[in-house]
XYZ file of C-alpha atoms in Angstrom:
745
model
C -114.717 13.550 60.526
C -115.522 13.334 56.890
C -116.484 10.623 54.774
C -112.822 11.230 53.118
C -111.022 10.814 56.183
C -112.864 8.187 57.849
C -111.017 4.976 57.160
C -114.090 2.630 57.630
C -115.283 4.243 54.420
C -112.470 2.802 52.401
C -113.942 0.120 50.405
C -111.969 -3.410 51.421
C -110.985 -3.742 47.635
C -108.996 -0.650 47.224
C -107.247 -1.423 51.247
C -106.048 -4.501 49.602
C -104.530 -2.979 46.354
C -102.980 -0.260 48.240
C -101.274 -3.084 50.659
C -100.508 -5.039 47.600
C -98.692 -2.073 45.635
C -96.831 -0.834 49.226
C -95.513 -4.190 49.318
C -94.495 -4.774 45.443
C -92.858 -0.937 45.193
C -91.101 -1.603 47.901
C -89.888 -5.148 46.377
C -89.209 -3.097 43.547
C -87.112 -0.295 45.116
C -84.685 -2.962 47.072
C -84.056 -4.906 43.793
C -82.814 -1.852 42.112
C -80.901 -0.626 45.328
C -78.911 -3.952 44.562
C -78.669 -3.478 40.878
C -80.717 -6.277 40.469
C -84.063 -4.715 38.635
C -86.893 -7.022 37.030
C -88.875 -4.264 35.910
C -88.103 -1.096 33.636
C -88.330 2.241 35.387
C -91.671 3.129 33.370
C -93.296 0.125 35.012
C -92.212 1.642 38.453
C -93.608 4.993 37.563
C -96.857 3.420 36.797
C -97.216 1.808 39.665
C -95.862 4.598 41.775
C -98.703 6.718 40.158
C -101.392 4.063 40.365
C -100.463 4.186 44.710
C -100.321 8.074 44.745
C -103.550 8.224 42.886
C -104.956 5.830 45.841
C -103.176 8.001 48.633
C -104.909 11.086 46.736
C -107.997 9.819 47.001
C -107.743 8.060 50.843
C -105.074 10.109 52.221
C -105.894 8.583 55.586
C -104.021 5.261 53.878
C -100.626 7.640 54.079
C -97.999 6.642 56.351
C -94.387 7.374 57.094
C -93.631 3.833 55.362
C -95.382 4.328 52.231
C -93.165 4.186 49.229
C -94.814 7.748 48.348
C -93.297 9.038 51.584
C -89.447 7.264 51.023
C -88.606 7.201 47.538
C -84.746 7.773 46.973
C -83.803 6.956 50.706
C -81.073 4.264 51.088
C -81.568 0.989 52.245
C -80.244 -0.200 55.259
C -80.062 -2.734 57.761
C -80.356 -1.625 61.430
C -80.577 -4.664 63.351
C -83.584 -4.254 64.886
C -84.457 -6.683 67.930
C -87.314 -9.310 66.906
C -89.004 -12.208 69.176
C -89.071 -16.107 67.623
C -92.588 -16.972 67.158
C -91.102 -20.709 68.749
C -88.058 -20.594 70.817
C -85.090 -21.857 68.945
C -82.932 -24.312 71.556
C -79.885 -25.106 71.658
C -78.909 -28.757 71.239
C -76.764 -30.749 73.811
C -73.355 -32.269 72.807
C -71.483 -35.974 72.806
C -68.341 -36.148 72.177
C -67.443 -39.942 71.861
C -69.476 -42.943 71.196
C -70.408 -43.824 74.892
C -72.130 -40.010 75.453
C -73.816 -40.592 71.888
C -75.442 -44.154 73.487
C -76.219 -42.695 76.682
C -78.562 -40.149 74.922
C -80.441 -42.929 72.611
C -80.886 -45.103 76.041
C -82.478 -41.851 77.984
C -84.818 -41.543 74.722
C -85.660 -45.570 73.956
C -86.434 -45.795 77.960
C -89.088 -43.341 77.470
C -90.749 -43.608 74.223
C -90.423 -46.373 71.619
C -87.732 -44.916 68.861
C -87.855 -46.542 65.470
C -86.270 -43.977 63.373
C -83.715 -41.541 63.843
C -82.898 -38.662 60.913
C -79.152 -37.701 60.816
C -77.890 -34.983 59.207
C -74.894 -32.629 59.137
C -74.159 -30.104 61.382
C -72.979 -27.178 59.148
C -70.531 -24.694 61.237
C -72.453 -21.760 60.007
C -74.782 -18.802 61.452
C -78.357 -20.012 62.597
C -81.236 -18.377 61.232
C -84.662 -18.213 61.956
C -87.279 -17.411 58.604
C -91.127 -16.282 58.803
C -93.443 -17.004 55.895
C -97.009 -16.084 55.860
C -98.996 -16.947 53.058
C -95.578 -18.032 51.510
C -94.302 -15.013 51.487
C -90.836 -14.293 53.310
C -91.636 -11.332 55.962
C -88.778 -11.654 58.332
C -85.506 -13.401 58.908
C -83.270 -12.742 61.955
C -80.516 -14.267 63.789
C -80.661 -16.374 66.450
C -79.391 -14.251 69.337
C -80.265 -16.019 72.891
C -82.600 -18.334 71.321
C -86.220 -16.131 72.209
C -85.005 -12.675 70.567
C -82.716 -12.443 67.588
C -81.847 -9.303 65.147
C -83.715 -8.534 62.428
C -81.639 -9.387 58.949
C -84.306 -9.630 56.513
C -82.897 -7.288 53.756
C -79.259 -9.060 53.898
C -81.442 -12.695 53.711
C -83.353 -11.687 50.874
C -79.765 -11.420 49.112
C -79.036 -14.952 49.029
C -80.254 -17.095 46.077
C -80.791 -19.882 48.149
C -83.504 -18.560 50.177
C -86.903 -18.302 48.173
C -89.028 -14.995 48.537
C -92.429 -16.539 47.679
C -92.874 -20.231 48.251
C -93.650 -22.576 45.408
C -97.286 -23.598 45.532
C -96.980 -25.678 42.177
C -97.428 -29.087 44.052
C -99.265 -27.899 47.344
C -100.530 -24.672 48.864
C -98.110 -22.692 50.959
C -98.996 -22.801 55.065
C -101.153 -19.658 56.142
C -97.502 -19.305 58.474
C -94.354 -21.364 58.544
C -91.501 -20.654 60.544
C -88.074 -22.761 59.789
C -84.944 -22.800 61.170
C -81.467 -23.297 58.845
C -77.653 -22.616 58.814
C -76.470 -19.794 56.363
C -72.599 -20.887 55.258
C -69.944 -19.595 52.737
C -68.794 -22.874 51.158
C -65.130 -23.231 51.297
C -64.260 -22.887 48.143
C -65.965 -19.839 47.630
C -64.516 -18.811 51.113
C -61.130 -19.225 49.616
C -61.945 -16.947 46.770
C -63.621 -14.319 48.662
C -60.748 -14.251 50.891
C -58.194 -13.646 47.749
C -60.374 -11.076 46.355
C -60.362 -9.105 49.907
C -56.187 -9.168 50.088
C -56.372 -8.464 46.500
C -57.673 -5.186 46.923
C -57.042 -4.539 50.402
C -60.440 -3.962 51.743
C -59.749 -5.542 54.885
C -58.173 -7.966 56.982
C -59.398 -11.558 55.611
C -61.708 -13.690 57.374
C -60.469 -16.116 59.468
C -63.135 -18.993 58.627
C -66.131 -19.537 56.676
C -68.352 -19.169 59.904
C -66.591 -15.773 60.848
C -67.196 -14.945 57.014
C -70.939 -16.022 56.654
C -71.454 -14.150 59.939
C -69.874 -10.986 58.799
C -71.357 -10.800 55.810
C -75.299 -11.415 57.230
C -74.250 -8.283 59.648
C -73.413 -5.507 56.898
C -75.356 -2.297 56.968
C -75.566 -2.233 53.603
C -77.371 -5.255 51.795
C -75.032 -4.201 48.632
C -72.388 -5.835 50.021
C -73.937 -8.860 51.352
C -75.565 -9.443 48.072
C -71.369 -9.739 46.869
C -71.223 -12.813 49.009
C -71.379 -16.164 47.811
C -73.908 -17.052 50.745
C -75.959 -20.336 50.890
C -78.733 -21.577 53.595
C -79.799 -25.101 54.349
C -82.747 -25.766 56.606
C -82.997 -27.964 58.951
C -85.996 -27.085 61.387
C -89.683 -26.104 61.870
C -90.956 -23.396 64.372
C -94.195 -22.260 64.201
C -96.575 -23.739 61.561
C -99.903 -22.915 60.471
C -101.060 -25.528 57.184
C -103.244 -23.635 54.622
C -107.111 -24.833 54.894
C -106.362 -27.795 53.016
C -102.785 -28.094 53.997
C -101.415 -31.119 55.808
C -99.890 -31.467 59.469
C -96.097 -32.114 60.034
C -95.921 -36.075 61.353
C -92.284 -36.493 61.283
C -89.102 -34.680 60.419
C -88.282 -36.203 57.142
C -92.089 -35.819 56.204
C -91.706 -31.990 56.538
C -88.277 -31.740 54.926
C -90.590 -33.267 51.966
C -93.270 -30.614 52.296
C -90.250 -28.354 52.569
C -88.448 -29.236 49.526
C -91.640 -29.159 47.772
C -92.132 -25.259 48.666
C -88.784 -25.030 47.309
C -87.044 -24.353 50.511
C -83.283 -25.438 50.497
C -82.266 -28.438 51.950
C -79.286 -30.791 52.584
C -79.194 -33.902 49.968
C -77.092 -35.906 52.668
C -79.490 -36.451 55.549
C -80.661 -39.886 56.169
C -83.454 -41.646 58.188
C -81.905 -44.868 59.757
C -83.526 -47.500 62.056
C -80.666 -48.372 64.514
C -78.052 -46.916 66.661
C -75.541 -48.999 64.724
C -76.691 -47.680 61.805
C -76.533 -44.069 63.374
C -73.032 -44.766 64.321
C -72.363 -45.848 60.591
C -73.166 -42.589 59.621
C -71.189 -40.680 62.144
C -68.123 -42.635 61.454
C -68.684 -42.260 57.550
C -68.445 -38.129 57.979
C -65.739 -38.123 60.551
C -63.729 -40.276 57.601
C -65.399 -38.249 55.013
C -65.520 -34.778 56.922
C -64.427 -32.670 53.844
C -66.631 -34.111 51.213
C -69.358 -31.601 51.758
C -68.946 -27.955 50.030
C -69.445 -26.643 53.400
C -67.598 -26.877 56.888
C -69.329 -29.244 59.355
C -68.147 -29.806 62.736
C -70.302 -32.799 63.745
C -73.287 -34.758 62.999
C -77.297 -34.094 64.370
C -79.090 -37.274 65.292
C -83.351 -36.296 66.215
C -85.820 -38.599 66.721
C -87.608 -38.810 63.379
C -91.245 -38.853 64.575
C -92.765 -35.475 65.885
C -95.018 -37.056 68.181
C -92.501 -38.817 69.950
C -90.381 -35.290 70.041
C -93.379 -33.737 72.061
C -93.336 -36.800 74.221
C -89.880 -36.579 74.940
C -90.194 -32.431 75.651
C -87.058 -30.654 76.538
C -84.785 -29.449 79.396
C -84.439 -26.053 80.246
C -81.513 -25.392 77.569
C -82.055 -28.101 75.226
C -84.432 -31.042 73.516
C -84.255 -34.479 74.755
C -85.060 -35.767 71.289
C -82.286 -34.509 69.672
C -78.202 -34.379 69.965
C -75.042 -32.982 68.530
C -72.375 -35.517 68.054
C -69.155 -32.898 67.644
C -66.210 -34.140 66.274
C -62.927 -32.875 67.628
C -61.992 -29.573 66.487
C -59.268 -29.628 63.566
C -56.747 -27.612 65.207
C -53.068 -28.611 66.478
C -50.181 -26.671 67.883
C -46.669 -26.775 66.437
C -43.439 -24.358 66.848
C -43.277 -21.531 64.917
C -39.977 -21.882 63.806
C -39.481 -18.046 61.858
C -41.675 -16.089 59.869
C -40.419 -15.084 56.265
C -42.475 -13.365 53.463
C -43.296 -13.702 50.057
C -44.155 -11.465 47.131
C -47.191 -11.907 44.790
C -47.911 -11.395 41.034
C -49.414 -8.097 42.535
C -46.537 -6.966 44.323
C -48.213 -7.827 47.414
C -45.624 -8.830 50.315
C -47.307 -11.369 52.870
C -45.852 -12.787 55.829
C -46.177 -16.488 56.232
C -45.022 -18.919 59.008
C -42.375 -21.317 58.668
C -43.500 -24.047 61.461
C -41.687 -27.527 62.577
C -43.957 -29.901 60.280
C -47.263 -31.132 61.778
C -50.355 -33.328 60.857
C -53.277 -31.361 60.377
C -56.610 -32.418 58.795
C -55.106 -35.476 57.168
C -52.149 -33.760 55.522
C -48.437 -32.586 56.666
C -48.210 -28.805 56.976
C -45.040 -27.091 57.392
C -46.236 -23.501 56.063
C -49.342 -21.175 57.318
C -50.578 -17.673 55.870
C -50.306 -14.555 58.334
C -52.081 -12.074 55.327
C -49.954 -8.785 56.513
C -47.967 -7.202 59.574
C -50.924 -5.934 60.962
C -52.617 -9.572 60.904
C -49.023 -10.603 62.855
C -49.365 -7.907 65.244
C -53.111 -8.783 66.107
C -52.511 -12.250 66.649
C -49.472 -11.804 68.945
C -47.228 -14.573 67.643
C -43.583 -14.092 68.292
C -40.930 -16.218 66.361
C -40.327 -19.160 68.581
C -43.753 -19.717 70.281
C -45.794 -22.411 70.223
C -48.802 -21.739 68.032
C -52.162 -23.168 67.208
C -52.923 -24.156 63.986
C -55.877 -24.815 61.841
C -56.717 -26.237 58.245
C -60.000 -26.746 56.919
C -60.735 -28.475 53.753
C -58.313 -27.082 50.986
C -58.300 -23.395 52.676
C -54.448 -22.731 53.074
C -53.115 -23.498 56.733
C -53.718 -20.614 59.207
C -52.143 -19.675 62.337
C -54.818 -18.860 65.041
C -52.631 -17.247 67.897
C -49.858 -18.427 70.366
C -49.847 -20.650 73.292
C -48.745 -17.962 75.675
C -47.885 -20.088 78.655
C -45.823 -22.112 76.807
C -43.192 -19.541 76.306
C -39.880 -19.497 77.790
C -38.280 -16.036 77.014
C -36.325 -16.965 73.724
C -38.908 -15.900 71.668
C -38.413 -12.677 69.233
C -41.213 -10.074 67.554
C -41.241 -10.115 63.330
C -40.083 -7.038 61.752
C -41.680 -6.174 58.546
C -38.846 -5.835 55.981
C -38.464 -2.901 54.389
C -37.363 -4.367 50.576
C -38.673 -6.799 48.394
C -37.332 -10.093 49.289
C -36.635 -11.008 45.667
C -35.257 -7.943 44.069
C -34.120 -5.755 46.820
C -36.424 -2.518 45.371
C -38.069 -0.822 48.783
C -41.629 -1.879 49.540
C -44.559 1.027 50.130
C -48.149 1.397 49.837
C -49.997 1.347 46.712
C -52.150 3.932 47.833
C -52.625 5.943 50.932
C -54.171 3.973 53.562
C -53.567 0.268 52.182
C -52.720 -2.426 54.895
C -50.240 -4.098 52.629
C -47.298 -3.659 51.643
C -46.032 -3.919 47.684
C -43.257 -4.246 45.609
C -43.507 -1.620 42.846
C -40.828 -3.287 40.841
C -43.713 -4.969 38.609
C -42.081 -5.596 35.613
C -38.416 -6.800 36.528
C -38.751 -8.293 40.155
C -38.325 -11.968 39.563
C -40.726 -13.190 42.282
C -44.000 -10.945 40.672
C -42.799 -11.942 36.918
C -42.940 -15.925 38.128
C -46.216 -15.695 40.008
C -47.771 -13.849 36.799
C -46.513 -16.368 34.462
C -47.626 -19.320 36.715
C -51.125 -17.998 37.048
C -51.320 -17.251 33.103
C -50.927 -20.747 32.990
C -53.628 -21.518 35.324
C -57.071 -23.140 35.094
C -58.688 -19.489 35.514
C -56.739 -18.371 32.707
C -55.007 -19.978 29.355
C -54.555 -23.354 31.011
C -51.335 -24.123 29.873
C -50.599 -27.177 31.636
C -47.022 -27.953 30.713
C -46.234 -24.358 31.909
C -45.888 -25.404 35.713
C -44.700 -23.563 38.762
C -40.961 -25.310 38.179
C -41.475 -24.014 34.401
C -42.323 -20.554 35.234
C -39.214 -20.439 37.672
C -36.622 -21.394 35.174
C -38.207 -19.000 32.167
C -38.034 -15.787 34.889
C -35.221 -16.591 37.435
C -31.671 -15.425 36.843
C -29.210 -18.204 37.336
C -25.846 -18.846 35.207
C -25.101 -19.694 32.651
C -27.817 -17.639 30.822
C -30.257 -14.917 31.744
C -33.906 -15.718 31.543
C -35.775 -15.587 28.430
C -38.566 -13.604 29.844
C -38.175 -9.824 30.424
C -41.798 -9.689 31.175
C -44.848 -12.354 29.797
C -44.912 -10.064 26.380
C -42.252 -12.592 25.007
C -44.003 -15.768 26.426
C -45.385 -16.148 22.868
C -42.236 -15.491 20.942
C -39.798 -18.480 23.079
C -37.617 -20.460 20.980
C -35.978 -23.804 21.943
C -32.888 -22.637 21.790
C -33.607 -20.057 24.309
C -34.872 -22.875 26.392
C -31.924 -25.385 26.658
C -29.224 -23.768 28.285
C -31.588 -22.650 31.312
C -30.364 -24.377 34.761
C -32.991 -23.006 37.674
C -33.729 -23.656 41.494
C -36.552 -26.191 42.236
C -38.700 -23.677 44.534
C -41.395 -24.919 46.669
C -44.229 -23.042 45.836
C -45.815 -22.574 49.186
C -42.865 -20.393 49.826
C -40.972 -19.770 46.637
C -37.926 -20.729 48.634
C -35.437 -23.434 46.784
C -35.683 -26.784 47.624
C -32.371 -28.392 48.953
C -30.548 -31.458 47.513
C -30.720 -34.318 50.150
C -27.064 -35.520 49.541
C -25.156 -32.007 49.436
C -27.871 -29.965 51.496
C -27.625 -27.037 49.201
C -30.471 -25.325 46.805
C -31.154 -27.809 44.386
C -30.225 -26.968 40.709
C -31.829 -28.698 37.495
C -31.550 -28.467 34.021
C -35.908 -28.211 33.210
C -36.020 -27.787 29.490
C -33.030 -30.500 28.334
C -32.201 -34.069 28.993
C -28.612 -35.097 30.018
C -27.267 -35.140 26.147
C -28.483 -31.725 25.817
C -31.290 -32.238 23.719
C -34.807 -30.899 24.179
C -37.077 -32.871 26.502
C -40.479 -34.372 25.864
C -42.276 -31.845 27.810
C -40.704 -28.769 25.415
C -42.536 -30.096 22.505
C -45.642 -30.127 25.034
C -45.042 -26.742 26.359
C -44.984 -25.497 22.278
C -48.244 -27.549 21.348
C -49.717 -26.064 24.517
C -48.507 -22.407 23.791
C -50.285 -22.600 20.171
C -53.487 -23.648 21.281
C -53.211 -21.014 24.073
C -53.149 -18.428 21.413
C -57.251 -19.493 20.372
C -58.677 -19.262 23.652
C -61.191 -16.514 23.733
C -60.951 -13.374 24.936
C -62.015 -13.237 28.536
C -59.217 -15.800 29.419
C -56.435 -13.159 27.811
C -58.145 -10.384 29.893
C -57.765 -12.651 33.001
C -54.324 -13.653 31.951
C -52.709 -9.999 32.101
C -53.339 -10.058 35.756
C -55.228 -6.597 35.587
C -56.270 -5.936 39.285
C -59.821 -6.939 40.336
C -60.808 -8.400 36.740
C -60.994 -12.236 37.554
C -62.860 -14.466 35.259
C -66.402 -12.828 35.988
C -65.389 -9.609 34.987
C -63.597 -10.389 32.438
C -66.498 -12.351 30.917
C -68.759 -9.463 31.426
C -66.316 -7.267 29.533
C -65.244 -9.403 26.236
C -69.245 -9.984 26.294
C -69.797 -5.983 26.096
C -66.921 -4.836 24.130
C -65.915 -8.591 21.961
C -62.676 -6.831 21.492
C -59.358 -6.060 23.608
C -59.189 -2.911 21.590
C -62.248 -1.540 22.375
C -61.592 -2.520 26.265
C -58.405 -0.241 25.995
C -60.095 3.009 24.571
C -63.216 2.640 26.230
C -63.448 5.704 28.664
C -63.675 4.658 32.660
C -67.666 6.065 32.074
C -67.811 3.241 29.756
C -66.389 0.327 31.470
C -67.877 1.284 34.718
C -71.652 1.569 32.844
C -70.927 -2.404 31.980
C -73.026 -4.817 33.830
C -70.886 -6.486 36.923
C -67.758 -3.762 36.206
C -68.234 -0.513 38.541
C -66.192 2.140 39.127
C -63.321 0.008 41.110
C -62.661 -2.074 38.123
C -62.957 0.404 35.575
C -60.496 2.739 37.217
C -58.007 -0.536 37.864
C -58.424 -1.293 33.898
C -57.855 2.498 33.081
C -54.849 2.206 35.097
C -53.427 -0.940 33.665
C -53.327 0.150 30.196
C -51.716 3.732 30.821
C -48.690 1.579 31.622
C -46.327 1.743 28.512
C -45.056 -2.133 29.020
C -48.600 -3.019 29.767
C -49.659 -2.107 26.507
C -46.782 -3.626 25.033
C -47.461 -6.969 26.454
C -50.722 -6.532 24.469
C -49.114 -5.658 21.314
C -46.669 -8.436 21.326
C -49.863 -11.375 22.237
C -51.127 -9.900 19.324
C -48.365 -10.017 17.150
C -47.510 -13.479 18.030
C -51.174 -14.593 17.113
C -53.062 -14.360 20.244
C -56.682 -13.839 20.121
C -57.671 -10.316 20.662
C -61.100 -10.396 19.626
C -64.052 -12.634 19.932
C -66.388 -13.388 17.055
C -69.507 -12.531 16.967
C -72.086 -15.408 18.265
C -73.689 -17.101 15.265
C -77.132 -16.424 17.148
C -76.473 -12.950 18.991
C -74.681 -11.962 21.991
C -78.371 -11.427 23.838
C -79.570 -15.526 22.883
C -79.760 -16.475 26.758
C -79.349 -12.724 28.215
C -80.877 -13.236 31.945
C -80.787 -16.950 31.723
C -78.642 -19.060 34.629
C -77.870 -22.245 33.588
C -75.738 -24.688 35.634
C -73.829 -27.650 34.017
C -73.606 -30.930 35.847
C -72.150 -34.625 35.206
C -70.181 -35.497 32.135
C -70.738 -34.214 28.723
C -69.871 -35.789 25.431
C -69.274 -32.997 23.220
C -68.346 -30.175 26.148
C -65.706 -29.621 28.602
C -66.998 -27.628 32.053
C -65.117 -24.895 30.696
C -66.018 -25.075 27.259
C -69.855 -25.505 28.180
C -69.385 -21.930 30.388
C -67.918 -20.229 27.205
C -70.781 -21.112 25.020
C -73.380 -20.256 27.403
C -70.922 -16.586 28.195
C -70.588 -16.245 24.486
C -74.781 -15.916 24.353
C -75.430 -13.797 27.042
C -76.385 -16.277 29.404
C -74.366 -16.866 33.186
C -72.944 -20.014 34.323
C -73.250 -20.666 37.943
C -72.093 -23.744 40.237
C -74.896 -23.593 42.423
C -78.816 -24.654 41.872
C -81.856 -22.771 42.974
C -85.100 -21.468 42.252
C -83.924 -18.604 40.187
C -81.816 -21.159 38.211
C -82.960 -21.357 34.248
C -82.000 -24.897 33.839
C -79.572 -27.770 34.681
C -77.768 -29.325 31.887
C -77.388 -32.592 33.389
C -74.778 -35.359 31.507
C -73.439 -38.394 32.764
C -73.360 -39.108 36.587
C -74.879 -35.668 37.347
C -74.804 -35.906 40.863
C -76.658 -33.501 43.779
C -77.331 -30.806 41.087
C -79.633 -32.919 39.348
C -81.461 -34.275 42.565
C -81.659 -30.189 43.432
C -83.066 -29.394 40.311
C -85.960 -32.091 40.669
C -86.976 -30.875 43.869
C -87.108 -27.108 43.274
C -88.798 -27.870 40.040
C -86.006 -26.389 37.677
C -85.994 -27.194 33.666
C -83.421 -30.007 33.370
C -81.967 -30.681 29.429
C -80.014 -33.560 28.471
C -77.052 -32.958 26.115
C -79.293 -32.558 23.072
C -81.552 -30.045 24.870
C -78.667 -28.218 25.928
C -77.459 -27.803 21.949
C -81.112 -26.141 21.309
C -80.687 -24.230 23.835
C -77.652 -22.572 22.556
C -78.764 -22.846 18.853
C -82.322 -21.341 19.284
C -82.757 -19.856 23.124
C -84.636 -21.008 25.896
C -88.255 -21.183 24.957
C -87.061 -23.879 22.379
C -85.303 -25.666 24.809
C -88.391 -25.553 26.932
C -90.538 -26.780 24.501
C -88.184 -29.258 23.543
C -87.993 -30.265 27.137
C -92.114 -30.891 27.173
C -92.695 -31.969 23.867
C -89.300 -33.920 23.016
C -89.218 -35.926 19.026
C -88.924 -39.226 19.035
C -85.506 -40.605 17.907
C -85.422 -41.204 14.119
C -85.732 -45.003 14.457
C -88.537 -45.068 16.412
C -92.331 -45.485 15.547
C -94.752 -43.124 16.247
C -96.922 -44.757 19.155
C -100.538 -45.550 17.329
C -103.980 -45.978 19.006
C -102.987 -49.054 20.337
C -100.635 -47.613 22.484
C -99.716 -47.480 25.842
C -101.222 -43.775 27.390
C -98.632 -41.053 27.927
C -97.015 -40.561 31.762
């Protein structure tokens, strides 16, 4: 064999550089695939050229996995089986205090337990992460506890999961295997389902756990990257410390170290010294189950000391040193009295169940979504069935399915109507293959117009508090003696007091859009919404006109949201406003120009072009502009890219900003305002009573700014804000420290 092909002749430094380049180029290819590149094409080409040069000189280093052999290949997840380094055990369950006490008695009879760690049992998907010398090399599902499926590429899209451990406090271990729960926060779950139902992509997810599991099992990591997944670490498997590292001695001490390395931890775990305090913790979250941002189904209690854990050991199925206290599921049964349909602001007609009222998750529920006719058929529910109902946090109540054994033969099938329940127009698919039926009478359908006007008033749009659901109904519902003053939302800013005073309206239930009944007569309740008994304007009328006037000066992105363009939510609207800065520029942009905007893409671009192509849509914009609604953002004083690529989280109360106005000034400067803290967060702005986001920023080492620092960030940029944070100027009335001053901390 020639020296050229003898692997023993490759210098160690060349072999090491080849390995480093392969890893780095794979990482950059992956980020480019996700649409989140961190280097330029030229820099990428330079690295690739260096790798080709090494492989030309040492062809024995070339393998099919080399980046030189797979440039441009699609990235996908194949869910290959992988074996966990240490088995992932299941937990035993306790369903009442007696079973919990029995577990504690068994443990304390064998070892002297003086500390228990209590933490929330997140209802998510268990995941195993492996780090080698601080770098994430593998992520896998739990599987059967010994073998799971490789989901590394998908887990790498989760912001909370660090790809490289933070070594600023102590060196990363040689090997670290950690376990945790991937979940979808309840609020984000609701927003995800809203997007899914609005686009008709597929059936909405049943619950946050299913959404998390479905997101992690996407073949295309780009899909996973669009889902707002998060993760919390709650255990350790294999562990080999660095040469100067420390051993884990307890669960709580391990959490401290994991937090120093930047791994995501709960801020709600507690170490307590008695079972009485364990029961207090269990009782607290039983009563405050929906306090966390994610769903929980119980509490996990662990013996804190690792030495005691080893002495207690495990059964064939579960550790003896831990137990899960399970809360009863938040499901109830009730009678499905009827299935009706409602029409939304985009014309989508949605079935919903009308049930005998029942209390679930602490509130009385009478209505629940059924999404679409296919979902009704899939669940197999009949009108008259006894059904199982579930409600989690603030998520809309959902019918899980029928209790078939309680049928008596009187039940009947639901038939999806063929015509709109609000205007009588024949329903149809917006495009071939849609699972949803829509009312095509977009402009004149009273139901669609009512929902659009109510949406305009919402916090995500123009935030007009006086224009609530009843007012939106009054302005759009035809009812004698006067026709409604709004032909479409284009007339909203031209309203007059004289138009409002004659209006009488039904009071509709916002959950069902059905008129509420008068308790005395049983007939639909009719009220004069804008006039008092003397026929004079109510105080709410003055407030409405004041707020309509204020709404005219709202930033461009809010106006875009208020137009109800399909797929254009707040984030897309912010991206559009930041790029084009005027409604005219957006209206005149080609589909290709729109799609090229960061965060937009072809689907949203096509939707925008379709919307502006409709004459009465364009007329809405013309009328609003004529009425004085802001159609162009001023050029930012410091340039629109001052905070480009900077992510900012605002927490706590600020004296000079509301939460929304803080988001707006960040966006005006090209930054992104998000709600969760991760290692990738640029700054956390902490006002009064900042809460857990402040604590997480401290743990992760994210720069924290007060309000004065925030203003520096907005005026001068990230470097100036960092400099001020590190070297704050003395207050005007302070004396600079002299030679006798105390040494700085």
